[in-house]
CSV table of C-alpha atoms in Angstrom, one decimal:
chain,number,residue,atom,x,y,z
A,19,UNK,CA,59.4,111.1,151.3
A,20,UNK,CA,58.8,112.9,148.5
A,21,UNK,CA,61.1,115.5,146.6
A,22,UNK,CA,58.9,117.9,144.6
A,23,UNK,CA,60.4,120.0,142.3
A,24,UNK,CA,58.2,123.5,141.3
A,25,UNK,CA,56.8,123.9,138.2
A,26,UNK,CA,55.4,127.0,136.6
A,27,UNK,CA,52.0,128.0,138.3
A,28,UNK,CA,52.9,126.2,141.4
A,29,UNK,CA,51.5,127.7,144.8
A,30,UNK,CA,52.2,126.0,148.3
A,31,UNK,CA,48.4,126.0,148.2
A,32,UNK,CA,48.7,123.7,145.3
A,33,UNK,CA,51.6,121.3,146.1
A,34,UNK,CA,49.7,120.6,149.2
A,35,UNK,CA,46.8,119.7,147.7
A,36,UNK,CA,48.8,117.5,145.1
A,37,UNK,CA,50.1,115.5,148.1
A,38,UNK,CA,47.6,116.1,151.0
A,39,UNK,CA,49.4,117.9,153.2
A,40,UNK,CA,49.3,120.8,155.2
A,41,UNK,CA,50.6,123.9,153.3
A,42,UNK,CA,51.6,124.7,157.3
A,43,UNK,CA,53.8,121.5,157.3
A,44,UNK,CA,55.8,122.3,154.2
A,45,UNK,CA,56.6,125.4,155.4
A,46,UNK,CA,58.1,124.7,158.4
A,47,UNK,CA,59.5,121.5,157.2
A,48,UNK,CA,61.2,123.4,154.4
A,49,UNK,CA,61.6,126.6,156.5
A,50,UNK,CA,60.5,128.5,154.0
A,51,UNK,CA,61.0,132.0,154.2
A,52,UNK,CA,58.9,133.3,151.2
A,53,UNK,CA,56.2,130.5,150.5
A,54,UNK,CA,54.2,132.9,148.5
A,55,UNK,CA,56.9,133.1,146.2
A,56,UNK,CA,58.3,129.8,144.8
A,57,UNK,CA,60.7,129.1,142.3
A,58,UNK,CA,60.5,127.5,139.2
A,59,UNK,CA,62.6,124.4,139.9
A,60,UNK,CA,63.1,124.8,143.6
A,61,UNK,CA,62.8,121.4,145.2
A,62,UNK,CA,60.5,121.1,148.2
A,63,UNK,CA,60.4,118.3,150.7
A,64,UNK,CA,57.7,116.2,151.4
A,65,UNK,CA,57.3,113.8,154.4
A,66,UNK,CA,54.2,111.9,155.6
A,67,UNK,CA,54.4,111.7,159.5
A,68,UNK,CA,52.5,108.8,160.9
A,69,UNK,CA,51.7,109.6,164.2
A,70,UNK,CA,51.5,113.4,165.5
A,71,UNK,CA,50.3,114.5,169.0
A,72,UNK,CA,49.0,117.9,169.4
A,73,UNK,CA,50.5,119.6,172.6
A,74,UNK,CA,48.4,119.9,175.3
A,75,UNK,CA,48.4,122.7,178.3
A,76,UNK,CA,50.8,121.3,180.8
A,77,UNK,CA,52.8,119.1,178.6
A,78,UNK,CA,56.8,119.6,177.8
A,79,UNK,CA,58.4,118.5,174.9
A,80,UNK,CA,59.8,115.6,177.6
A,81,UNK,CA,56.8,114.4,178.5
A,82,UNK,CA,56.2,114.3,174.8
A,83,UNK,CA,58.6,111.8,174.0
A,84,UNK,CA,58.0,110.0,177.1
A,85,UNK,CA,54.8,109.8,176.5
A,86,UNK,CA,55.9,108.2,173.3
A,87,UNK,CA,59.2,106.6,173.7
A,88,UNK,CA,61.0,108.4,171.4
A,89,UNK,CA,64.5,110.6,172.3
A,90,UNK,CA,64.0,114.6,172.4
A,91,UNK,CA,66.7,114.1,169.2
A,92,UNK,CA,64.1,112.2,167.3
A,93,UNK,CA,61.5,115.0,168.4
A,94,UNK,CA,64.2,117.8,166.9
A,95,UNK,CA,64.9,116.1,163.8
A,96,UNK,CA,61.0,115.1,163.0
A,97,UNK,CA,60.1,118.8,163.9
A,98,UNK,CA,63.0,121.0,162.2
A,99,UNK,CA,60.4,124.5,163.6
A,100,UNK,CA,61.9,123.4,166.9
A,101,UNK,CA,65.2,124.7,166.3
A,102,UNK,CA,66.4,122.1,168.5
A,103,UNK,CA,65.2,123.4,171.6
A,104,UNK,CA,62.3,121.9,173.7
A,105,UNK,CA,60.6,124.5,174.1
A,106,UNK,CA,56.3,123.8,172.9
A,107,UNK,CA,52.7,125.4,173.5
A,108,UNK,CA,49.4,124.4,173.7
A,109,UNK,CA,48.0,123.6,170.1
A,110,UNK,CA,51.3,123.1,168.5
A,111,UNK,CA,51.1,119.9,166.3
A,112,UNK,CA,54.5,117.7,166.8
A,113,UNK,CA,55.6,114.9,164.0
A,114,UNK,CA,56.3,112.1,166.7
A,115,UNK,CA,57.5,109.5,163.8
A,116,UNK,CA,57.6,108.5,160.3
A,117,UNK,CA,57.6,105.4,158.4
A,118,UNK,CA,61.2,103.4,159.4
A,119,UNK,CA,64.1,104.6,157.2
A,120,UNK,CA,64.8,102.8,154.4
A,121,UNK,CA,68.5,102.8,154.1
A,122,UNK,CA,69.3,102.0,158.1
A,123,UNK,CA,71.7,103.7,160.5
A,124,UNK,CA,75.1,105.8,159.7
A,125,UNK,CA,77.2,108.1,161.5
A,126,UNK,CA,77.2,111.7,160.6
A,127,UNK,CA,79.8,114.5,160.9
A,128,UNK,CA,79.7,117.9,160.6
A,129,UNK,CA,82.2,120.8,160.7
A,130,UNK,CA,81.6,124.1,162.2
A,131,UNK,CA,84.1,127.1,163.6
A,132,UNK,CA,83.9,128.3,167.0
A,133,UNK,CA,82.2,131.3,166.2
A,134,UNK,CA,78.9,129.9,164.9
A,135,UNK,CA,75.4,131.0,165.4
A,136,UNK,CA,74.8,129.1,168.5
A,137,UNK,CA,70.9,129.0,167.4
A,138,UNK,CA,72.1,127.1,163.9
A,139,UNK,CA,74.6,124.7,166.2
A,140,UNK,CA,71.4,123.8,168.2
A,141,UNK,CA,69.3,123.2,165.1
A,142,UNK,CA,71.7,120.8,163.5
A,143,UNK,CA,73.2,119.0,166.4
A,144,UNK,CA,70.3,115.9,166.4
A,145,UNK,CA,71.5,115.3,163.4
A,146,UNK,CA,75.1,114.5,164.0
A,147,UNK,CA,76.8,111.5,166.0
A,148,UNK,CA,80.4,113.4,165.4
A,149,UNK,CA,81.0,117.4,165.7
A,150,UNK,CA,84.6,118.3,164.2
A,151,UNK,CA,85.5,121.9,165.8
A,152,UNK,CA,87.9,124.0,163.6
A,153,UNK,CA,90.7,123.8,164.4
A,154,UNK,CA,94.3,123.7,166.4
A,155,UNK,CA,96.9,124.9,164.5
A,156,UNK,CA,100.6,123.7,165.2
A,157,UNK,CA,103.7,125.9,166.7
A,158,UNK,CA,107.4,124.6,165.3
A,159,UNK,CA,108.2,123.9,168.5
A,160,UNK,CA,105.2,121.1,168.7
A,161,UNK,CA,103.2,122.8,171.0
A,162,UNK,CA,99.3,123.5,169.4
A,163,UNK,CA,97.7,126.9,168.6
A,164,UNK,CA,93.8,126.9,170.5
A,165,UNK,CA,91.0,127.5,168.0
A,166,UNK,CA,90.5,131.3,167.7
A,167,UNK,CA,87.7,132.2,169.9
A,168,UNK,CA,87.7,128.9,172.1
A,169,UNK,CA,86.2,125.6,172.0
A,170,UNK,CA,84.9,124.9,175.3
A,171,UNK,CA,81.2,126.0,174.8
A,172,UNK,CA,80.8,124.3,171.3
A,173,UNK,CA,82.5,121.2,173.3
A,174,UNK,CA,79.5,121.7,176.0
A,175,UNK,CA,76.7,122.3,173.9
A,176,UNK,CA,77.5,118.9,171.8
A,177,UNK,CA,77.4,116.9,174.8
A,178,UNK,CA,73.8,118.0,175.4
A,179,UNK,CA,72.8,116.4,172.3
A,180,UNK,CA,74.7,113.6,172.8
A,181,UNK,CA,76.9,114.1,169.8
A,182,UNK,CA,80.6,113.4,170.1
A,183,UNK,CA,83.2,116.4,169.8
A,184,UNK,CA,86.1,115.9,167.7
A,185,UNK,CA,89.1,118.2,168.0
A,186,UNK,CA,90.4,119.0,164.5
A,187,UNK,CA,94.4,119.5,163.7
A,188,UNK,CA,95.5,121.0,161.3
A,189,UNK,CA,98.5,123.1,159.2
A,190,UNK,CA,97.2,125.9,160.7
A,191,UNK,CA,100.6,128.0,161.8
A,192,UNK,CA,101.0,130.9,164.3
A,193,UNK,CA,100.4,133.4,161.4
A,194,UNK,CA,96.8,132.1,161.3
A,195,UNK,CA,97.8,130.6,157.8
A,196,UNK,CA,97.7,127.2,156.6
A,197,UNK,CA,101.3,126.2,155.8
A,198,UNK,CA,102.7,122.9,153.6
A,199,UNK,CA,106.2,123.9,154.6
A,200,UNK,CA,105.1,123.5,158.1
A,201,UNK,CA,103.8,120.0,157.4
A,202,UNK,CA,106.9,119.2,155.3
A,203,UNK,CA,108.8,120.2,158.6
A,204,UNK,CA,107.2,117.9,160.7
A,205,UNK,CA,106.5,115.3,159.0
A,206,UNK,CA,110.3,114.6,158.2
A,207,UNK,CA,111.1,114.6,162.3
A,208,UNK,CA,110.4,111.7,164.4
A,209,UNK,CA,110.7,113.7,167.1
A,210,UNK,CA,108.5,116.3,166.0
A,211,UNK,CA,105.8,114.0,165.5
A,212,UNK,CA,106.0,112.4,168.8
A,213,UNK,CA,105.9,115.6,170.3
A,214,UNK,CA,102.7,117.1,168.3
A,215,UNK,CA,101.1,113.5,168.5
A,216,UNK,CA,101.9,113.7,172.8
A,217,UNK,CA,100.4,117.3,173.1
A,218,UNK,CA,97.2,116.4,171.2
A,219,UNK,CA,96.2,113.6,173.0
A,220,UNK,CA,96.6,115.2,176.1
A,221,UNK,CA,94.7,118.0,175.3
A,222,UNK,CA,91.8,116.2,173.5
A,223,UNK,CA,91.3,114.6,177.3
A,224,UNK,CA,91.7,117.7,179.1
A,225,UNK,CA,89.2,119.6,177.3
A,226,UNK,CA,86.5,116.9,177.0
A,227,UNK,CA,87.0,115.8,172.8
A,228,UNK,CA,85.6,112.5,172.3
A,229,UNK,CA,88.1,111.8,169.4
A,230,UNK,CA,90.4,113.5,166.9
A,231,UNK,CA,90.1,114.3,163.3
A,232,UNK,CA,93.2,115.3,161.2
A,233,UNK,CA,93.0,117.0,157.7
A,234,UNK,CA,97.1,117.6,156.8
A,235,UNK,CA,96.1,118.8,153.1
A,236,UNK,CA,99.4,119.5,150.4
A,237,UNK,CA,101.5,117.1,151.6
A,238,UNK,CA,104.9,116.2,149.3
A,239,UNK,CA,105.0,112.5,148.1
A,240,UNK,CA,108.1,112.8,150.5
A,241,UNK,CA,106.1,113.4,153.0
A,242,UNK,CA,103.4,110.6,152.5
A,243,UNK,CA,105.7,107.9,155.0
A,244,UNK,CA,106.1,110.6,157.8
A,245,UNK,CA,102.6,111.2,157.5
A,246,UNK,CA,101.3,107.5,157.7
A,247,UNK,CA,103.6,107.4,160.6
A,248,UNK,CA,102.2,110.7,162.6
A,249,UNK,CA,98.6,109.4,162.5
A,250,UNK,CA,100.0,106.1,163.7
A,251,UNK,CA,101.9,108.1,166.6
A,252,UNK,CA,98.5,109.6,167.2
A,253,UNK,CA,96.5,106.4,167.2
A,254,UNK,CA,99.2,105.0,170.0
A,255,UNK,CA,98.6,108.2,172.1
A,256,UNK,CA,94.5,108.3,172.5
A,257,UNK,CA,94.4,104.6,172.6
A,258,UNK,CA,91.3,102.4,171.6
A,259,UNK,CA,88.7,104.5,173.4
A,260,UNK,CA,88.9,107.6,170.9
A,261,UNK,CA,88.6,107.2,167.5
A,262,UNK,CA,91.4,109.1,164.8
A,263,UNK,CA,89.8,110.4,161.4
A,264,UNK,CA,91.7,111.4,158.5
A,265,UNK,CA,90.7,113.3,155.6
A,266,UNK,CA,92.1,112.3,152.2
A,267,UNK,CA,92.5,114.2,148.9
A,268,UNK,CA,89.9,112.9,146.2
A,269,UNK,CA,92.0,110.8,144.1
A,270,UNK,CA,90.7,108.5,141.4
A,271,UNK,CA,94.1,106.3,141.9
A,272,UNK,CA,97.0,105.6,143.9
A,273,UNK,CA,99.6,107.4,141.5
A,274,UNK,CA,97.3,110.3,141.2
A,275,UNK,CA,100.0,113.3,140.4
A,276,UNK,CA,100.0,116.9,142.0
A,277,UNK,CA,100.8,118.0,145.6
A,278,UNK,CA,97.1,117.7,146.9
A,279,UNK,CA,96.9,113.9,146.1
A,280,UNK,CA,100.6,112.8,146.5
A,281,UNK,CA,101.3,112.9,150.3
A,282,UNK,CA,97.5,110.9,150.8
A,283,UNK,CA,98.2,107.3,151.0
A,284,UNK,CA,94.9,105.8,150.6
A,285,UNK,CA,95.9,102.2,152.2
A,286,UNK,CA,98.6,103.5,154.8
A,287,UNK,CA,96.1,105.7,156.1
A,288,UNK,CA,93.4,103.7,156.0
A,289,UNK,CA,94.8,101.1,157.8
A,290,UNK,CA,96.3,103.5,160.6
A,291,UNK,CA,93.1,105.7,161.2
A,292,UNK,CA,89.7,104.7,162.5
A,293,UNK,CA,87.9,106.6,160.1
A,294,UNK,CA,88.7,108.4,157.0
A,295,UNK,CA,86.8,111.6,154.7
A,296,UNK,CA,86.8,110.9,151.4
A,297,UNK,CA,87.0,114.9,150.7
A,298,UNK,CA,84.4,114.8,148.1
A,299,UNK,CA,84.1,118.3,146.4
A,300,UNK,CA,85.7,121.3,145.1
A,301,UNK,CA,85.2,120.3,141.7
A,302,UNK,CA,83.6,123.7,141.5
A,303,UNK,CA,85.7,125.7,143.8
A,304,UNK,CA,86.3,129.9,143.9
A,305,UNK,CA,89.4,129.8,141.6
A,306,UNK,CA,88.2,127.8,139.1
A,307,UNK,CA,86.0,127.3,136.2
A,308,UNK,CA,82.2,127.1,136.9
A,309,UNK,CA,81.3,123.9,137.9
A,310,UNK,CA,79.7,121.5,140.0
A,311,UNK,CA,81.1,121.5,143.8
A,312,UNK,CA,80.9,117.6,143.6
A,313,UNK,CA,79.5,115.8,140.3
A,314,UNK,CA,78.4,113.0,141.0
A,315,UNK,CA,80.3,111.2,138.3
A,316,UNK,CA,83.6,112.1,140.0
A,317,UNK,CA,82.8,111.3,143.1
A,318,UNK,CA,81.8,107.5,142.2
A,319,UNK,CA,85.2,107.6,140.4
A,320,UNK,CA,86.9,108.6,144.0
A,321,UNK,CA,84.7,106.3,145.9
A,322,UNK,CA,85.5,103.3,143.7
A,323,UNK,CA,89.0,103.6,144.2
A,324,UNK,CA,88.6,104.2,148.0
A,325,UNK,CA,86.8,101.1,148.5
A,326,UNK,CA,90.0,99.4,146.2
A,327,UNK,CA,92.0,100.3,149.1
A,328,UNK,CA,90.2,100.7,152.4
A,329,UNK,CA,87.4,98.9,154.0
A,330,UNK,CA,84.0,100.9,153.4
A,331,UNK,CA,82.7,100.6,156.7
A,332,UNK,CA,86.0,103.0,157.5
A,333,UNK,CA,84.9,105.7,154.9
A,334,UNK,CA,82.6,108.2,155.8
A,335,UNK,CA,81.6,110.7,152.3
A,336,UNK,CA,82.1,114.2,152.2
A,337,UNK,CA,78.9,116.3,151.4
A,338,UNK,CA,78.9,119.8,150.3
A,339,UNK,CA,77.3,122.5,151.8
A,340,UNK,CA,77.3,125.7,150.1
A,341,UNK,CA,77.3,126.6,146.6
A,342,UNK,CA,79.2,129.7,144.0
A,343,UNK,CA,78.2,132.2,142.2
A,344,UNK,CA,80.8,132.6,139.2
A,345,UNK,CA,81.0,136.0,136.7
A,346,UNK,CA,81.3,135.5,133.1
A,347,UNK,CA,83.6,134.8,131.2
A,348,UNK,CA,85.1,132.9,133.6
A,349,UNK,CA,89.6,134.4,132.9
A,350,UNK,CA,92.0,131.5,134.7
A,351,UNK,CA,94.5,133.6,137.4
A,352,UNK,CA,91.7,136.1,137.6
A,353,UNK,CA,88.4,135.3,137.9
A,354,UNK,CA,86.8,134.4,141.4
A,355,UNK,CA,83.6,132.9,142.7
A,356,UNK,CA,81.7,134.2,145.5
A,357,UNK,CA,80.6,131.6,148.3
A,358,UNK,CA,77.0,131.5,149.1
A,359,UNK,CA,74.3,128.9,150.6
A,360,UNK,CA,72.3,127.0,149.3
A,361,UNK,CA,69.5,129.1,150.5
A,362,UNK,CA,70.8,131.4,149.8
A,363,UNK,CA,70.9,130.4,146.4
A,364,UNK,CA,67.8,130.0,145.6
A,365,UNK,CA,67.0,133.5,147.1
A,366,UNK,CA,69.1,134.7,144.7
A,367,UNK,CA,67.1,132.7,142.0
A,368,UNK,CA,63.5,134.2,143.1
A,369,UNK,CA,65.9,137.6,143.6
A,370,UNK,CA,66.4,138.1,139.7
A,371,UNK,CA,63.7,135.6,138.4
A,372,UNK,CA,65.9,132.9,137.5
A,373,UNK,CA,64.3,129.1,136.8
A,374,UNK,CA,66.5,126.8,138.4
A,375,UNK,CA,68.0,123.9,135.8
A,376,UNK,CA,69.1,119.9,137.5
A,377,UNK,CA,72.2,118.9,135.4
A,378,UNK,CA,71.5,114.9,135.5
A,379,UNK,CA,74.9,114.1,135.3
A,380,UNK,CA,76.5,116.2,137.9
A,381,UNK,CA,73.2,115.8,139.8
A,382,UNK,CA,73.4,119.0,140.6
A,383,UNK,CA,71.1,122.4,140.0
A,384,UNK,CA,72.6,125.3,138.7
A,385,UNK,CA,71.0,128.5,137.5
A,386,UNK,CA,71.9,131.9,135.3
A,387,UNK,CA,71.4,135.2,135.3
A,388,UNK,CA,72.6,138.7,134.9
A,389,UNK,CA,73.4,141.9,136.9
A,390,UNK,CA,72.6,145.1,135.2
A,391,UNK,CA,74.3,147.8,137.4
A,392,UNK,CA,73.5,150.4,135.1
A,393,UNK,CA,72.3,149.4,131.7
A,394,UNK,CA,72.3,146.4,129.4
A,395,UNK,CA,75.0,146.9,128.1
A,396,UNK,CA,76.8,147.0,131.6
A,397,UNK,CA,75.1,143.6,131.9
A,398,UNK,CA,77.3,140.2,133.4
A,399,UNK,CA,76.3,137.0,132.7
A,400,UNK,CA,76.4,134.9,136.5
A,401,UNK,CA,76.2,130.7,136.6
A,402,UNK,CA,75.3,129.5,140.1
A,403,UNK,CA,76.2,125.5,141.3
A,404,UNK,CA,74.6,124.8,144.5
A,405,UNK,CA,72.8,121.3,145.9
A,406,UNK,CA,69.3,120.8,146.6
A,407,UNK,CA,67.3,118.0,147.8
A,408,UNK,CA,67.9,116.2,144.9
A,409,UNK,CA,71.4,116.6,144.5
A,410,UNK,CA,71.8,115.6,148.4
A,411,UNK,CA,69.8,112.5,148.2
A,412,UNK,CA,72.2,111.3,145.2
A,413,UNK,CA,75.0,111.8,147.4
A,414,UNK,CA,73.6,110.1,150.6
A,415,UNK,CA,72.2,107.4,148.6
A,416,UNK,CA,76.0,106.5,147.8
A,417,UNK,CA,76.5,105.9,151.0
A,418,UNK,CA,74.7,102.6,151.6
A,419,UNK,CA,75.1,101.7,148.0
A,420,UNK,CA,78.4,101.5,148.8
A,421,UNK,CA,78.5,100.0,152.6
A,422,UNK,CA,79.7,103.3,153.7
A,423,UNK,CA,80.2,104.3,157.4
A,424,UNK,CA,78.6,107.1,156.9
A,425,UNK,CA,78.1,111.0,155.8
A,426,UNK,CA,80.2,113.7,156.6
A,427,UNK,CA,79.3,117.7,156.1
A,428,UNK,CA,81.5,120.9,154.8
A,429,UNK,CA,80.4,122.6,156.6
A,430,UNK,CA,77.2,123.0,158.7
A,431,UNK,CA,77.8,126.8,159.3
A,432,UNK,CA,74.5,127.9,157.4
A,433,UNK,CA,71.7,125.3,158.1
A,434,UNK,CA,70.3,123.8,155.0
A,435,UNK,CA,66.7,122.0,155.4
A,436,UNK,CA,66.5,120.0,152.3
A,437,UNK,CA,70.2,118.4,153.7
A,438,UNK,CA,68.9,117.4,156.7
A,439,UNK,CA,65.1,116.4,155.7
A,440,UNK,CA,66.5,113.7,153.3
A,441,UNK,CA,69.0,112.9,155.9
A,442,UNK,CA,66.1,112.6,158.5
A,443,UNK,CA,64.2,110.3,155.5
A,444,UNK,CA,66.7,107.8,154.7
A,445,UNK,CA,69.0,107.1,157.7
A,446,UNK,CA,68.5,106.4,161.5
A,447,UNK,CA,71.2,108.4,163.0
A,448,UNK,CA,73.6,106.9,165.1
A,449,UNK,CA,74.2,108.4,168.6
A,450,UNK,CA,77.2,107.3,170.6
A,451,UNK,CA,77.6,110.2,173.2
């Protein structure tokens, strides 16, 4: 693999030649949707298949891999034009492999809502061993509050890759808000938790979840014993068969003040989950100043002292997904960034002729420009953080650096190529549905 990053005068015509490629593969590797156009300092990714087969009249995209040995999920991920469905004609060229990843195998997770675009689902599912579906809320009474819009297809169409459902609990309450008094209510009754630990568990086998992932965010340090205690509740309930997650807060160490990190203790929960998610980013986030979503000089901070307190093959590392778009000046209380993709940022980038800039320290590329709604003077200044192919390979490279379990995504609502081409390029992934 090789990341290229655009430099002025650059034409897909002459990165190909650079790198002897097809300007036909980098497009629908990258999914480009304006070639023509690049931008300066856009990262494009370049892979070097070592066997192809050209499809012949009569052949399926089955007979393809049988032919071959290799699992339709391998075909999807090596051929990212397939949109994850097997569909092929005559003439089309397929990437059957690539040289062996370098890094070896890890488990992937990703989190999507119910009402995703089932074509983006499809296209990202070969890439993921877990699928966490957003999310059961909780009634006072214990009883759980169905995702909004229903689970059961997502839950269907995740078995068909052979990637593992997970059924997501959270705060959510019956106002469709996420509530820390409702966590500080059950967390301080036994009872309560028993009951909410009972009803999940019964429900994950019921509707066909292959595990449970809980993400109780704001919790008091008054709370952090209950909470240790409900995921050990929850544990008992699904047995050995069905692995709990747990996401944690991204603290840098175990007094870590403020109500986000308090309630999240690192070893307690570590030692009663399965798995845990190092939550990884908002370092950059809507209400704050413009930043990186995850520097990558925080997140080695977090990661160290995860690693102080739970075992790494338990950790899986939270990636980022999406980028912001912040007005300047940026006025605490006030301001507030918009949330956008990361292809969508750099459509925004070739939009108003901005040259993306790679901040080596954050790892991350950001870019600036500004509106003009009427005249100059009417003018606002706009900083956009996003990731890119670099900035994701820094992040998944931390994940065998650091004996990792693996990689987990917030979220995979808006599919990403460079994400899952670097993915594809260092790791095997591993399938366990």
């Amino acid at each position: 693999m090789t990341i290229h990053t655009v430099k002025r005068g650059d034409t897909i015509y002459s990165v190909a030649r650079e790198y002897g490629v097809p300007p036909s593969r980098i497009i629908t590797d990258n999914l480009l949707n304006d070639p023509a156009n690049l931008v300066v300092g856009e990262d494009l990714v370049i892979r070097y298949p070592t066997v192809t087969h050209t499809v012949m009249g009569g052949e399926t995209l089955y007979s393809v891999a049988q032919r071959y040995g290799v699992s339709l999920n391998r075909l999807y991920r090596n051929n990212p034009s397939l949109g994850g469905m097997p569909s092929v004609f005559p003439g089309q060229i397929l990437n059957v492999s690539y040289e062996e990843p370098p890094l070896g195998e890890i488990t992937t997770n990703g989190y999507v809502y119910p009402y995703v675009d089932r074509s983006t689902l499809r296209r990202t599912l070969p890439y993921l061993t877990y699928l966490s579906i957003f999310t059961y809320g909780i009634n006072g009474d214990g009883s759980l509050i169905e995702p909004t819009g229903g689970d059961e297809e997502l839950i269907a169409i995740a078995r068909e890759y052979g990637t593992v459902p997970l059924m997501m609990l959270t705060t959510l309450n019956s106002e469709g808000k996420f509530s820390s008094a409702l966590a500080a209510e059950l967390l301080s009754n036994a009872d309560a938790r028993q009951t909410v630990a009972e009803n999940a568990a019964r429900t994950m086998r019921e509707k066909g979840y292959g595990g449970i992932d809980v993400d109780f965010e704001y919790v008091s340090g008054e709370a952090a014993n209950g909470y240790v205690d409900f995921i050990t509740r929850i544990k008992a309930e699904v047995g050995e068969d069905y692995p709990v997650f747990v996401s944690l807060a991204p603290k840098y160490r175990a007094d870590q003040p403020g109500l986000l990190y308090e309630g999240h203790d690192y070893p307690a929960l570590g030692a009663a989950a399965d798995y845990v998610l190092l939550m990884t980013y908002e370092w950059g986030y809507a209400f704050g100043p413009p930043l990186a979503v995850s520097p990558l000089s925080e997140v080695r901070r977090v990661v160290g002292y995860g690693l102080s307190e739970i075992p790494g093959e338990k950790i899986q590392l939270g990636v980022p997904n999406y980028g912001y778009d912040w007005a300047l000046p940026y006025v605490r209380g006030e301001s507030r960034a918009r949330s956008l993709s990361n292809v969508e940022a750099v459509e925004l980038a070739r939009r108003v002729h901005a040259e993306i800039q790679f901040d080596e320290r954050a790892a991350s590329p950001f870019f600036t420009y500004y509106d003009r709604p009427n005249t100059f003077s009417d003018a606002v200044r706009h900083v956009v953080w996003f990731e890119n192919a670099r900035s994701v390979e820094a992040m998944l490279r931390l994940v065998r650096e650091f004996s990792l379990n693996g990689a987990s995504v917030w979220n995979v609502m808006r599919y990403f190529p460079a994400l899952w081409l670097v993915l594809n390029a260092l790791y095997d992934i591993r399938r366990l549905g």
